[in-house]
Every structure is written in C-alpha cells, then in structure tokens.
Amino acid sequence: MEENPKQENQEQEELKQEDVKQEELKFTQSDFQEALKKEIERKTKGMPSKEELKAFNEWKESQKTDEIKQAEREIEYKEAISKLEEKNNYIAILESGVKKEDSDYVLFKVSKMEGDFEDNLTKFLKENPKYLNTEPQFVKKVSSSVSMVGKTNSNLSETNQKMNDLIRSARD
C-alpha cells in the first residue's frame, strides 16, 4: 500500500502540533506572581527609591545659584504677565461685540499685528465687521416716578417703601 506524500506530511504536521500542545507549561497563580515579582525587581534594579529621588531633587535645588533662581523667577513673572495680558485682550474682544465663537480667531489675528492691541482690534473689526455680533441687544430701562428732591431722613423710610413697591410692581 502506497500512501500519498501529501497525506504523510499532513499526519506529521498533526503529530508536531500535538507535541507542542503537550509541551505547553501551565503556571499556577503563585508561580505567575513570583515570575512577575522577579521581572519587576530586574527592571527596577539600579533605580533610586522615592526618598533617594526626593533627596536628589533637594540637593539639585540647593546647588542653584542666586542668579539662576532669579532668572527662574523672572521667567515665571513674564509668563504670568503674558497670561494676564492675553486674558485682558480676550475681555476687550468680548466687550467690543465680537461673537463668542469667533473670539479665539480674532484674538489670534489681532495679537499677531504690530502695535497697540486696542488700536489693532478697532482697525481689524472695521475691516472685518462679519465677526461682530449683529443681533440687537435690548436694555430695559426703569425709571422712577418718585421725586427724591427735598426729602429728609425722616421721610427716607417712606421713600424707600415707595421705591420697593415700584420695583416689585415692575417685576410682576
């Protein structure tokens, strides 16, 4: 009986796969944890502890000269001033009537212009009125019909009462 060479190869492959399956190692939880602990120790070998790292950073800070410390303070100061100016510019943009969704773009464009920010903002908005909020804003004006001329402190509570009544009636 002659067997097909393809069939023989297939049988050999199946036998190899069974051998590989039998050779697989099975680990218990404790074996796994032990191997993990060894790997962590191997990886962290030579690395400083938290206390050593803190001590090193303190030493490094103590080695800085007064000039270096002064330079770092100046950098922090300049960054704080820059952030403050940016916020003030953003407020100026919103107060000038720019749409909120366009305010970041307008801030970017106007900040890149040479010269005073307020002047540049005015010029930019004249050239690009599309960024302005065109919705009408209504302001409700409330006036008093009570005259305060010639009132003394004795009549002050009466006047206050009249004003409070007028305010309450306007709210309702």
mmCIF file of C-alpha atoms in Angstrom:
data_model
loop_
_atom_site.group_PDB
_atom_site.id
_atom_site.type_symbol
_atom_site.label_atom_id
_atom_site.label_comp_id
_atom_site.label_asym_id
_atom_site.label_seq_id
_atom_site.Cartn_x
_atom_site.Cartn_y
_atom_site.Cartn_z
ATOM 1 C CA MET A 1 0.000 0.000 0.000
ATOM 2 C CA GLU A 2 1.355 3.269 -1.037
ATOM 3 C CA GLU A 3 0.385 6.382 0.861
ATOM 4 C CA ASN A 4 0.081 9.754 -0.673
ATOM 5 C CA PRO A 5 3.046 12.063 0.208
ATOM 6 C CA LYS A 6 0.649 14.904 0.982
ATOM 7 C CA GLN A 7 -1.177 12.708 3.416
ATOM 8 C CA GLU A 8 2.083 11.791 5.161
ATOM 9 C CA ASN A 9 3.060 15.437 5.530
ATOM 10 C CA GLN A 10 -0.336 16.258 6.950
ATOM 11 C CA GLU A 11 -0.069 13.459 9.519
ATOM 12 C CA GLN A 12 3.396 14.629 10.532
ATOM 13 C CA GLU A 13 2.128 18.197 10.990
ATOM 14 C CA GLU A 14 -0.695 16.961 13.190
ATOM 15 C CA LEU A 15 1.763 14.995 15.327
ATOM 16 C CA LYS A 16 4.000 18.071 15.719
ATOM 17 C CA GLN A 17 1.040 20.189 16.793
ATOM 18 C CA GLU A 18 0.052 17.594 19.403
ATOM 19 C CA ASP A 19 3.629 17.533 20.734
ATOM 20 C CA VAL A 20 3.649 21.322 21.024
ATOM 21 C CA LYS A 21 0.367 21.250 22.933
ATOM 22 C CA GLN A 22 1.737 18.666 25.341
ATOM 23 C CA GLU A 23 4.889 20.699 25.882
ATOM 24 C CA GLU A 24 2.938 23.860 26.948
ATOM 25 C CA LEU A 25 3.653 24.804 30.505
ATOM 26 C CA LYS A 26 0.899 25.591 32.923
ATOM 27 C CA PHE A 27 1.540 28.128 35.672
ATOM 28 C CA THR A 28 -0.285 28.496 38.927
ATOM 29 C CA GLN A 29 -1.189 31.924 40.277
ATOM 30 C CA SER A 30 1.667 31.813 42.773
ATOM 31 C CA ASP A 31 4.145 30.867 40.009
ATOM 32 C CA PHE A 32 2.940 33.772 37.930
ATOM 33 C CA GLN A 33 3.192 36.235 40.813
ATOM 34 C CA GLU A 34 6.704 35.021 41.627
ATOM 35 C CA ALA A 35 7.803 35.459 37.998
ATOM 36 C CA LEU A 36 6.204 38.917 37.921
ATOM 37 C CA LYS A 37 7.981 39.914 41.132
ATOM 38 C CA LYS A 38 11.333 38.799 39.709
ATOM 39 C CA GLU A 39 10.702 40.759 36.497
ATOM 40 C CA ILE A 40 9.827 43.912 38.452
ATOM 41 C CA GLU A 41 12.971 43.550 40.558
ATOM 42 C CA ARG A 42 15.042 43.110 37.418
ATOM 43 C CA LYS A 43 13.522 46.209 35.773
ATOM 44 C CA THR A 44 13.833 48.444 38.840
ATOM 45 C CA LYS A 45 17.341 47.335 39.742
ATOM 46 C CA GLY A 46 19.563 50.395 39.919
ATOM 47 C CA MET A 47 16.658 52.857 40.063
ATOM 48 C CA PRO A 48 16.519 55.173 43.091
ATOM 49 C CA SER A 49 13.758 54.915 45.676
ATOM 50 C CA LYS A 50 11.281 57.729 46.258
ATOM 51 C CA GLU A 51 13.264 59.009 49.223
ATOM 52 C CA GLU A 52 16.511 58.991 47.250
ATOM 53 C CA LEU A 53 14.852 60.801 44.355
ATOM 54 C CA LYS A 54 13.427 63.441 46.702
ATOM 55 C CA ALA A 55 16.825 63.929 48.343
ATOM 56 C CA PHE A 56 18.462 64.278 44.931
ATOM 57 C CA ASN A 57 15.953 66.917 43.824
ATOM 58 C CA GLU A 58 16.526 68.867 47.054
ATOM 59 C CA TRP A 59 20.278 68.684 46.535
ATOM 60 C CA LYS A 60 19.864 69.786 42.922
ATOM 61 C CA GLU A 61 17.774 72.764 44.052
ATOM 62 C CA SER A 62 20.362 73.729 46.667
ATOM 63 C CA GLN A 63 23.099 73.762 44.021
ATOM 64 C CA LYS A 64 21.409 76.528 42.068
ATOM 65 C CA THR A 65 22.978 79.937 42.391
ATOM 66 C CA ASP A 66 21.081 83.079 43.250
ATOM 67 C CA GLU A 67 21.408 84.190 39.633
ATOM 68 C CA ILE A 68 19.749 81.023 38.353
ATOM 69 C CA LYS A 69 16.951 81.324 40.914
ATOM 70 C CA GLN A 70 16.441 84.969 39.947
ATOM 71 C CA ALA A 71 16.303 84.020 36.263
ATOM 72 C CA GLU A 72 13.663 81.362 37.004
ATOM 73 C CA ARG A 73 11.574 83.895 38.946
ATOM 74 C CA GLU A 74 11.823 86.351 36.050
ATOM 75 C CA ILE A 75 10.635 83.686 33.617
ATOM 76 C CA GLU A 76 7.665 82.868 35.878
ATOM 77 C CA TYR A 77 6.885 86.574 36.183
ATOM 78 C CA LYS A 78 6.966 87.086 32.408
ATOM 79 C CA GLU A 79 4.699 84.067 31.887
ATOM 80 C CA ALA A 80 2.220 85.416 34.438
ATOM 81 C CA ILE A 81 2.229 88.849 32.763
ATOM 82 C CA SER A 82 1.710 87.228 29.364
ATOM 83 C CA LYS A 83 -1.278 85.226 30.626
ATOM 84 C CA LEU A 84 -2.759 88.335 32.219
ATOM 85 C CA GLU A 85 -2.373 90.352 29.003
ATOM 86 C CA GLU A 86 -3.989 87.571 26.990
ATOM 87 C CA LYS A 87 -6.961 87.470 29.350
ATOM 88 C CA ASN A 88 -7.311 91.248 29.246
ATOM 89 C CA ASN A 89 -7.188 91.125 25.441
ATOM 90 C CA TYR A 90 -9.845 88.414 25.410
ATOM 91 C CA ILE A 91 -12.072 90.549 27.634
ATOM 92 C CA ALA A 92 -11.527 93.545 25.322
ATOM 93 C CA ILE A 93 -12.560 91.423 22.346
ATOM 94 C CA LEU A 94 -15.756 90.267 24.013
ATOM 95 C CA GLU A 95 -16.580 93.800 25.163
ATOM 96 C CA SER A 96 -16.112 95.116 21.630
ATOM 97 C CA GLY A 97 -19.024 92.978 20.447
ATOM 98 C CA VAL A 98 -17.243 90.088 18.733
ATOM 99 C CA LYS A 99 -19.238 86.878 18.519
ATOM 100 C CA LYS A 100 -18.122 84.420 21.172
ATOM 101 C CA GLU A 101 -17.471 81.651 18.644
ATOM 102 C CA ASP A 102 -15.160 83.964 16.670
ATOM 103 C CA SER A 103 -13.343 85.450 19.672
ATOM 104 C CA ASP A 104 -10.412 82.996 19.643
ATOM 105 C CA TYR A 105 -9.744 83.638 15.959
ATOM 106 C CA VAL A 106 -9.950 87.412 16.385
ATOM 107 C CA LEU A 107 -7.619 87.208 19.393
ATOM 108 C CA PHE A 108 -5.121 85.237 17.329
ATOM 109 C CA LYS A 109 -5.246 87.597 14.346
ATOM 110 C CA VAL A 110 -5.093 90.838 16.338
ATOM 111 C CA SER A 111 -2.304 89.525 18.602
ATOM 112 C CA LYS A 112 -0.119 88.945 15.536
ATOM 113 C CA MET A 113 -0.493 92.565 14.428
ATOM 114 C CA GLU A 114 2.203 95.141 15.277
ATOM 115 C CA GLY A 115 1.274 97.954 17.664
ATOM 116 C CA ASP A 116 -1.277 98.577 20.415
ATOM 117 C CA PHE A 117 -3.823 95.794 20.847
ATOM 118 C CA GLU A 118 -6.830 98.102 21.299
ATOM 119 C CA ASP A 119 -6.000 100.094 18.167
ATOM 120 C CA ASN A 120 -5.383 96.933 16.170
ATOM 121 C CA LEU A 121 -8.672 95.453 17.379
ATOM 122 C CA THR A 122 -10.592 98.533 16.282
ATOM 123 C CA LYS A 123 -8.887 98.508 12.883
ATOM 124 C CA PHE A 124 -9.431 94.757 12.424
ATOM 125 C CA LEU A 125 -13.135 94.997 13.285
ATOM 126 C CA LYS A 126 -13.614 97.911 10.865
ATOM 127 C CA GLU A 127 -12.070 95.810 8.097
ATOM 128 C CA ASN A 128 -13.911 92.626 9.155
ATOM 129 C CA PRO A 129 -17.349 93.519 10.526
ATOM 130 C CA LYS A 130 -18.532 89.937 9.913
ATOM 131 C CA TYR A 131 -17.075 88.962 13.313
ATOM 132 C CA LEU A 132 -19.251 91.461 15.168
ATOM 133 C CA ASN A 133 -22.409 90.363 16.891
ATOM 134 C CA THR A 134 -25.224 91.835 14.784
ATOM 135 C CA GLU A 135 -28.118 90.677 16.964
ATOM 136 C CA PRO A 136 -29.811 93.621 18.650
ATOM 137 C CA GLN A 137 -29.454 93.712 22.402
ATOM 138 C CA PHE A 138 -32.366 95.069 24.341
ATOM 139 C CA VAL A 139 -31.860 97.043 27.507
ATOM 140 C CA LYS A 140 -34.834 97.561 29.750
ATOM 141 C CA LYS A 141 -34.791 100.997 31.306
ATOM 142 C CA VAL A 142 -36.693 101.503 34.504
ATOM 143 C CA SER A 143 -37.302 104.970 35.788
ATOM 144 C CA SER A 144 -38.872 106.145 38.981
ATOM 145 C CA SER A 145 -41.807 108.468 39.200
ATOM 146 C CA VAL A 146 -40.888 109.284 42.785
ATOM 147 C CA SER A 147 -39.111 112.577 43.215
ATOM 148 C CA MET A 148 -36.251 112.492 45.728
ATOM 149 C CA VAL A 149 -35.748 116.270 45.760
ATOM 150 C CA GLY A 150 -36.111 117.855 49.202
ATOM 151 C CA LYS A 151 -36.515 114.603 51.113
ATOM 152 C CA THR A 152 -35.129 114.413 54.633
ATOM 153 C CA ASN A 153 -34.039 111.413 56.668
ATOM 154 C CA SER A 154 -37.424 111.306 58.401
ATOM 155 C CA ASN A 155 -39.160 110.690 55.093
ATOM 156 C CA LEU A 156 -36.431 108.272 53.939
ATOM 157 C CA SER A 157 -38.227 105.111 55.069
ATOM 158 C CA GLU A 158 -41.418 106.252 53.328
ATOM 159 C CA THR A 159 -39.440 106.921 50.146
ATOM 160 C CA ASN A 160 -37.728 103.547 50.400
ATOM 161 C CA GLN A 161 -41.088 101.853 50.797
ATOM 162 C CA LYS A 162 -42.441 103.601 47.699
ATOM 163 C CA MET A 163 -39.340 102.610 45.712
ATOM 164 C CA ASN A 164 -39.615 98.982 46.836
ATOM 165 C CA ASP A 165 -43.288 98.904 45.826
ATOM 166 C CA LEU A 166 -42.428 100.298 42.406
ATOM 167 C CA ILE A 167 -39.672 97.702 41.946
ATOM 168 C CA ARG A 168 -41.976 94.870 42.989
ATOM 169 C CA SER A 169 -44.680 96.030 40.613
ATOM 170 C CA ALA A 170 -42.171 96.233 37.739
ATOM 171 C CA ARG A 171 -41.073 92.640 38.402
ATOM 172 C CA ASP A 172 -44.616 91.290 38.380
#
